[in-house]
Coordinates of C-alpha atoms in Angstrom, one line a residue:
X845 CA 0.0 0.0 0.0
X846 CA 1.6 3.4 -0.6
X847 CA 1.7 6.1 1.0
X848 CA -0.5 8.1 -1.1
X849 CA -3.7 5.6 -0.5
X850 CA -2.9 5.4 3.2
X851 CA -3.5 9.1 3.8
X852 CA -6.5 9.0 1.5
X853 CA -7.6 6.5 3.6
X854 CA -7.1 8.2 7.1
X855 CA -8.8 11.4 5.4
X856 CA -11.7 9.1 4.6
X857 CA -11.8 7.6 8.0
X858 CA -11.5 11.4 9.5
X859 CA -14.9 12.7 7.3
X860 CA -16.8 9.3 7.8
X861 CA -16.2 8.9 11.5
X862 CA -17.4 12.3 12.7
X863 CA -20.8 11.3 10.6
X864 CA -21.3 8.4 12.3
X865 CA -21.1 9.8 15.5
X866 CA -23.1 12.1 14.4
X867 CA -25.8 9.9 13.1
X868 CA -26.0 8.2 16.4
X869 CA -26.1 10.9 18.4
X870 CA -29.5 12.4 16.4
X871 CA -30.7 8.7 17.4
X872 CA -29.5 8.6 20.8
X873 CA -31.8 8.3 23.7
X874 CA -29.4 9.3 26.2
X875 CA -25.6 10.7 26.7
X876 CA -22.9 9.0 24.7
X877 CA -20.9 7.6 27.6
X878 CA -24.1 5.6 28.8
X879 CA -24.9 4.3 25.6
X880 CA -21.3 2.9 25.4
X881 CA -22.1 1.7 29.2
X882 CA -25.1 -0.1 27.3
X883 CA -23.1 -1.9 24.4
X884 CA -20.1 -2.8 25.6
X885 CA -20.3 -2.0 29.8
X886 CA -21.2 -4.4 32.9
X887 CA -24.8 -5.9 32.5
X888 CA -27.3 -5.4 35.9
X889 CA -28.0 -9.1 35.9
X890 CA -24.5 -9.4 36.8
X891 CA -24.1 -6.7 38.9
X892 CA -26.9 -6.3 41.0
X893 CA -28.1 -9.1 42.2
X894 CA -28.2 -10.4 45.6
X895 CA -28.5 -6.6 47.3
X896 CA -30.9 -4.3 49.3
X897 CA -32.0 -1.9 47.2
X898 CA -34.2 1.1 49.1
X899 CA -36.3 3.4 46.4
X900 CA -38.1 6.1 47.4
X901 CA -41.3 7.2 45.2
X902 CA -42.1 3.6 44.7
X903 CA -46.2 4.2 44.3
X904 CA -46.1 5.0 40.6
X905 CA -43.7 6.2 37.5
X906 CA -39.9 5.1 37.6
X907 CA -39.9 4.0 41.0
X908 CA -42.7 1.7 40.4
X909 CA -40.9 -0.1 37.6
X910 CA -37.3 0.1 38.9
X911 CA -39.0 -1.8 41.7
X912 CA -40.7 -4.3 39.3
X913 CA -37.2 -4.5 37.3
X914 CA -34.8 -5.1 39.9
X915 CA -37.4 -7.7 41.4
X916 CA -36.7 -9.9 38.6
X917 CA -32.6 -9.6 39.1
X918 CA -33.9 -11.3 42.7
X919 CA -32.9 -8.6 44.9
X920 CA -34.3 -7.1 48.5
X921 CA -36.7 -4.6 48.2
X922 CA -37.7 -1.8 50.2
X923 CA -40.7 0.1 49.2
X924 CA -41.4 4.1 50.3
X925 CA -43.7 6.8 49.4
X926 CA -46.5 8.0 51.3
X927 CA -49.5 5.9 49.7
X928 CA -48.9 2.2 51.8
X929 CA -52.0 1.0 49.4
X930 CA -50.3 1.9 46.5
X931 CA -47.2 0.1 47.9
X932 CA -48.7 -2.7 48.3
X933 CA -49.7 -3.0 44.8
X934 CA -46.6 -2.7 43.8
X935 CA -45.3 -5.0 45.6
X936 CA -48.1 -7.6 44.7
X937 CA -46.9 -6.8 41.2
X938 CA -43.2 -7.7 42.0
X939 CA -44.4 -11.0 43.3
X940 CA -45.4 -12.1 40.6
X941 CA -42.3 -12.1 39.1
X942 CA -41.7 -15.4 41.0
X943 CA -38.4 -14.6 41.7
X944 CA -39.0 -12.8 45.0
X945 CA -40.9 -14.1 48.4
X946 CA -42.8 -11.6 50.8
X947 CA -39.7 -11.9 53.3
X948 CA -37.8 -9.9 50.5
X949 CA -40.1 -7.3 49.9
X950 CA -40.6 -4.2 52.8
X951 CA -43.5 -2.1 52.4
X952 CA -42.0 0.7 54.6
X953 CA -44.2 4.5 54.0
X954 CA -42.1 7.6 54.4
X955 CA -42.9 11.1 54.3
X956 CA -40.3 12.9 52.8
X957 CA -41.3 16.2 54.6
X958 CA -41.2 14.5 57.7
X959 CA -37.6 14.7 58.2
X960 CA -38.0 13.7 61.6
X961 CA -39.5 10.2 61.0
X962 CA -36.5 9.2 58.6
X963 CA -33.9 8.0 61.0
X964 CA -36.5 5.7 62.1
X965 CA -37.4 4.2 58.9
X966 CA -33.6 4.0 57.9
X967 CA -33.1 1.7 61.5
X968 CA -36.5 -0.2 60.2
X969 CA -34.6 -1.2 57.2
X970 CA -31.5 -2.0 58.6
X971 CA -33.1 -4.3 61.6
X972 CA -35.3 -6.2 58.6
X973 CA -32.7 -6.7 56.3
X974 CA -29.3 -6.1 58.2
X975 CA -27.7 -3.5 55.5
X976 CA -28.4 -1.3 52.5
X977 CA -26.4 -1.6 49.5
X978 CA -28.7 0.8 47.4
X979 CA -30.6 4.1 48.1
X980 CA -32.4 5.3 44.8
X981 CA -34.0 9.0 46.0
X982 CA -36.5 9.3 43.6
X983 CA -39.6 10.4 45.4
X984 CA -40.6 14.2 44.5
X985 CA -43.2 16.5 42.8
X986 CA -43.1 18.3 39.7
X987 CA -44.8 22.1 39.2
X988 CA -46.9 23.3 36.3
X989 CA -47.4 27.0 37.3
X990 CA -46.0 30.3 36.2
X991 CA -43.8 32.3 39.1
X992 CA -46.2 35.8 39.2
X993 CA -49.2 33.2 39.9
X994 CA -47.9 30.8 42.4
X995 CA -48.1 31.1 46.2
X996 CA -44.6 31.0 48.1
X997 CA -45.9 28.1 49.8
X998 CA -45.3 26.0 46.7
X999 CA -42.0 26.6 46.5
X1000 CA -41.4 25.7 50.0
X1001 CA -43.5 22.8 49.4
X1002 CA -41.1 21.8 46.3
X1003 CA -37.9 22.6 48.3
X1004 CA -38.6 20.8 51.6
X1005 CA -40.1 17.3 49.4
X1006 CA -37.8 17.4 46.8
X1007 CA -34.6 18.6 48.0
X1008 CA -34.9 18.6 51.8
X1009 CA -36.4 15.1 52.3
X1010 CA -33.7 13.8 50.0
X1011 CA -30.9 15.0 51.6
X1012 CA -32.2 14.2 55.1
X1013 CA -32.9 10.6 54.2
X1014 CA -29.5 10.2 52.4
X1015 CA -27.4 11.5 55.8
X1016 CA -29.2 9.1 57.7
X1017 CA -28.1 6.1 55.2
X1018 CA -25.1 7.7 54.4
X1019 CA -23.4 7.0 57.8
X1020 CA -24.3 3.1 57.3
X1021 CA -22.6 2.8 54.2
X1022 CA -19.3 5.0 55.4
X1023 CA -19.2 2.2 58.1
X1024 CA -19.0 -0.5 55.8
X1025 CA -17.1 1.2 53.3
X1026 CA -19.7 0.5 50.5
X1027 CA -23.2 1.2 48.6
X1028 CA -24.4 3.5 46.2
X1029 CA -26.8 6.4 46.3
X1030 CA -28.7 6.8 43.2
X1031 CA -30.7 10.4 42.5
X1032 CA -33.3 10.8 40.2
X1033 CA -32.9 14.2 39.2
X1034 CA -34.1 16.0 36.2
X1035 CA -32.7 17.3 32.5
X1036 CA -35.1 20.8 34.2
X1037 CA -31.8 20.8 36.6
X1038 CA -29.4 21.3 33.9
X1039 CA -31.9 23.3 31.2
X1040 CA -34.6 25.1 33.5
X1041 CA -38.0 26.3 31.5
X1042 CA -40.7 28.2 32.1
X1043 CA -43.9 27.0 34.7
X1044 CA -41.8 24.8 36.1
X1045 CA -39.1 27.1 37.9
X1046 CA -39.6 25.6 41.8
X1047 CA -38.9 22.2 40.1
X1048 CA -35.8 23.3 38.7
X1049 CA -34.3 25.1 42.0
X1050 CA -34.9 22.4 43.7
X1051 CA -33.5 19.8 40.9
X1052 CA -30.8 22.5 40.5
X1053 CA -29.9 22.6 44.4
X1054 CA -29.7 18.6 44.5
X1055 CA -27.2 18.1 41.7
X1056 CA -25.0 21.0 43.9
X1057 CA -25.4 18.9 46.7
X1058 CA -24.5 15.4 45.2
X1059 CA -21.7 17.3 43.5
X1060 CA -20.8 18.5 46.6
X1061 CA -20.8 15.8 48.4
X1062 CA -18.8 13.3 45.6
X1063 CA -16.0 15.5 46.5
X1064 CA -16.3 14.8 50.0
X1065 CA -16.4 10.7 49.5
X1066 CA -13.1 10.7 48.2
X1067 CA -11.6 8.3 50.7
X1068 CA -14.5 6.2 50.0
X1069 CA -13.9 4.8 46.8
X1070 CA -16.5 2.0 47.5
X1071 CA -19.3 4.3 47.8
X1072 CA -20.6 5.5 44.5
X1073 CA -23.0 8.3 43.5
X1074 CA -25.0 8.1 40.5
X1075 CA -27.3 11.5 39.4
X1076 CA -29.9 10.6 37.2
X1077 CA -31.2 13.3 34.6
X1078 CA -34.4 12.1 33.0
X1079 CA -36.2 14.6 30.5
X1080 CA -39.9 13.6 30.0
X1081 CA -40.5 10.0 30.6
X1082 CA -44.3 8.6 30.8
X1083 CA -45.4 8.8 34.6
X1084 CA -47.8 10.9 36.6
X1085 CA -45.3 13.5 37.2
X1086 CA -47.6 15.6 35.9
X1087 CA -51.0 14.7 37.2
X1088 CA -49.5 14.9 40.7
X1089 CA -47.7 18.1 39.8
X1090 CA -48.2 21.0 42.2
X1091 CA -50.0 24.2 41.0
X1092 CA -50.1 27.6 42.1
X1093 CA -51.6 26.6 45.1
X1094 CA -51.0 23.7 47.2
X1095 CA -54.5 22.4 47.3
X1096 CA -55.8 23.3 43.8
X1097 CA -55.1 19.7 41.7
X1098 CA -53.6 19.2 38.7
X1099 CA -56.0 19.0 35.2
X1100 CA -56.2 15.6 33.5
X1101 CA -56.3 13.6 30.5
X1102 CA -53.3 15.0 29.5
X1103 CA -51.3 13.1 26.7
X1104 CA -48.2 11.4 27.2
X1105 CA -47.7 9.1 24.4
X1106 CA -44.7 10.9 22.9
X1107 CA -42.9 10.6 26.3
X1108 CA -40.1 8.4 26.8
X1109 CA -41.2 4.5 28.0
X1110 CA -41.0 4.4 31.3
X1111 CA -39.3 0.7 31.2
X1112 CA -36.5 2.4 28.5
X1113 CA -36.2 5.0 31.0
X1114 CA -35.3 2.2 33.8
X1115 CA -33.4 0.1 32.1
X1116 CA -31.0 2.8 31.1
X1117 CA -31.0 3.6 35.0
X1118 CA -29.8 -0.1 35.9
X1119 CA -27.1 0.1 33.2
X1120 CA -25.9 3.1 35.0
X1121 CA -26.4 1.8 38.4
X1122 CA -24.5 -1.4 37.2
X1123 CA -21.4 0.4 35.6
X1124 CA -20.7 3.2 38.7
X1125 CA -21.5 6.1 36.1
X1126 CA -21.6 9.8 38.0
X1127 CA -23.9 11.7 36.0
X1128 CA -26.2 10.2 33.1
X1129 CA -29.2 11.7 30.8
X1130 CA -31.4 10.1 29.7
X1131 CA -34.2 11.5 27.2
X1132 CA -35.3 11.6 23.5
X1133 CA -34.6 14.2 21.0
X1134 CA -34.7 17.0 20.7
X1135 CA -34.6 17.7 23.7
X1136 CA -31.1 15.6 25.1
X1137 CA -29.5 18.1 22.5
X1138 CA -31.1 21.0 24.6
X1139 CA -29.1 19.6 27.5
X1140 CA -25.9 19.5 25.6
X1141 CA -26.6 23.0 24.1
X1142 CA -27.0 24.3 28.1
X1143 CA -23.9 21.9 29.2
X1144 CA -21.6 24.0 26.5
X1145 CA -23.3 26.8 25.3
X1146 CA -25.4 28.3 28.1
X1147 CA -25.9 32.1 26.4
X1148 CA -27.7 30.4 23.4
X1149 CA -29.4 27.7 25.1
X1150 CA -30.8 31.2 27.5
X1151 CA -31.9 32.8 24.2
X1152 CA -33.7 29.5 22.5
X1153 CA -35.5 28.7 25.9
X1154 CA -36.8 32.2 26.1
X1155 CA -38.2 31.7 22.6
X1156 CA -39.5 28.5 23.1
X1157 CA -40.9 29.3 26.3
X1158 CA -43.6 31.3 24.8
X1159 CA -44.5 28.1 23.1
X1160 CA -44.2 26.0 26.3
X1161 CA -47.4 28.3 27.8
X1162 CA -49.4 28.5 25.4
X1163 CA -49.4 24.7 25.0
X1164 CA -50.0 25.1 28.6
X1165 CA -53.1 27.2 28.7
X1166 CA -54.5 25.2 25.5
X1167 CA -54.6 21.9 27.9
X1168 CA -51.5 20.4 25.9
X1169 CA -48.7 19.2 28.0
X1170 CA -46.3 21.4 28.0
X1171 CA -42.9 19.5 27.3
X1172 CA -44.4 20.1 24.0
X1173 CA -41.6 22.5 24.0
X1174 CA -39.4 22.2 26.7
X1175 CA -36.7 24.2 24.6

C-alpha cells in the first residue's frame, strides 16, 4: 500500500467517522458515555443481584418499575412513598415475578417532609434486612405553574419534598454505608436541573440545588472509593409526574387527560437507570430528541441555550393554557 492511499484512507476515516457519531447521536436516547455503558459495559444481571435496594417514590412512575425490574434480578426490596395501598400494589406486582418471596419485599411508607421520621425508617430497614447496598431517591413532585401566579408556599413545598427530604434521608443512610465502606446512592434528578423552563421554575431550584449537593458531596467521598454516586437526569418520561404536579396553590389539583404518548417508556427510561447503576457512572441523561441536544446545548453553550428557551418558552405556555402538556416544548 503506498503512502498516497494510506493518507487518503485516514482522510476518509476522518470525514466518515465524525458522521457516524453524528448519526448516532440524532438517534440517541441518552448521553454517549451511557450508551457505550449499554453496548459494551457491565450488565445489571451481573451486577446487582443479591443486594438491598431502598427506592423512594415507589407508588407510581420510575420508581414503580425500577422496583418491578430489579425484582426480577432477585434482589431485597424496600418500598417508600406515602401511599402504603399503593405500595402494596406494587409489591403484589413484583411477586409475581416469582423470583422474589414476601420476606424480601418491605412495604415501609415515608414522608419525605417528615424529616424527623427518617432516621427511624432508615433503623427499620436496617433491623429487617441487616444492611443497605442501594438508596435510589427518587420520590418528589413536579410544578406546572408560572412564578407571578404561584403562592410561596409552593415553593417551599417543592424545596422541603424534593430537596430537603432527600438529603435528610441520604445522611441518615449515608453513615451506614461510610461504616462498611460500601453502597451506592442513586438520585433521580431532572434534565429541568441542567436546562430550566418556564412553569416549572420551583422544580428546577430544587432539581438545580440537588445536583449542587451530590456534586458537593462526591468530593467529599473521596476516601471512599467503595461508595458511588450516581445522578440521574431524566427529561420527559411517561409517569404521573404531571398529574400529581403541584400548582399555584397547594391544594388546587392538577387537570387531567393530558397526553403522554410521545414521552419516553417508562421501562427504556429504567433500564437505562440499571445500566448506570450497574457500571458506577456519576452523571447520566437520559431523554429523546430534541430535547437531550437541549441539554448539551445548556452543558456547553449556556448564552444560546438562555436565548432558544426564552423563545421557546412562549410556546411552552401556550401549550399550557391550550390543555397540551407542555414539554411540548421544553426548549
Amino acid at each position: 500500500m503506498s503512502w498516497e492511499l494510506l493518507l487518503w484512507l485516514l482522510a476518509l476515516c476522518a470525514v466518515i467517522l465524525p458522521l457516524v457519531q453524528f448519526l448516532r447521536f440524532l438517534r440517541a436516547d441518552a448521553d454517549l458515555t451511557l450508551l457505550w455503558a449499554e453496548w459494551q459495559g457491565r450488565r445489571p444481571e451481573w451486577e446487582l443481584t443479591d443486594m438491598v435496594v431502598w427506592i423512594t417514590g415507589a407508588s407510581s412512575g420510575i420508581g414503580e418499575e425500577l422496583a418491578f425490574q430489579l425484582s426480577k434480578l432477585g434482589v431485597c426490596l424496600v418500598l417508600s412513598a406515602r401511599r402504603g395501598q399503593e405500595l402494596e400494589r406494587v409489591k403484589r406486582r413484583c411477586l409475581e415475578n416469582g423470583n422474589l418471596k414476601e420476606k424480601d419485599i418491605l412495604v415501609l411508607p415515608l414522608d419525605l417532609t417528615d424529616t424527623s421520621s427518617h432516621e427511624a425508617a432508615t433503623k427499620a430497614v436496617l433491623q429487617e434486612f441487616g444492611k443497605i447496598d442501594i438508596l435510589v431517591n427518587n420520590g418528589g413532585r413536579s410544578q406546572r405553574s408560572l412564578v407571578l401566579e404561584t403562592n410561596l408556599e409552593v415553593f417551599k413545598e417543592l424545596m422541603n419534598l424534593n430537596y430537603l427530604g432527600t438529603v435528610s434521608l441520604t445522611k441518615c443512610v449515608l453513615p451506614h454505608m461510610v461504616e462498611r465502606k460500601q453502597g451506592k446512592i442513586v438520585t433521580v434528578n431532572s434534565l429541568a436541573g441542567i436546562a430550566s423552563v418556564s412553569l416549572s421554575s420551583g422544580y428546577c431550584a430544587s432539581k438545580h440545588a440537588l445536583r449542587g449537593f451530590f456534586n458537593a458531596l462526591h468530593s467529599e467521598l473521596g476516601k471512599y472509593p467503595g461508595i458511588t454516586l450516581c445522578n440521574v437526569y431524566p427529561g420527559p418520561v411517561q409517569s404521573n409526574v404531571v398529574k400529581n404536579a403541584l400548582t399555584e396553590e397547594l391544594t388546587k389539583p392538577m387537570r387531567e387527560n393530558i397526553d403522554q404518548s410521545y414521552k419516553m417508556p417508562t421501562s427504556r427510561c429504567v433500564r437505562l437507570m440499571l445500566i448506570s447503576m450497574a457500571n458506577d457512572l456519576k452523571e447520566v441523561w437520559i431523554s429523546d430528541q430534541p430535547i437531550l441536544l437541549g441539554a448539551y446545548i445548556w452543558q456547553y453553550m449556556p448564552t444560546w441555550a438562555l436565548w432558544l428557551t426564552c423563545k421557546l418558552g412562549e410556546k411552552r405556555i401556550q401549550n399550557f393554557r391550550n390543555n397540551l402538556d407542555s414539554d411540548y416544548a421544553p426548549f
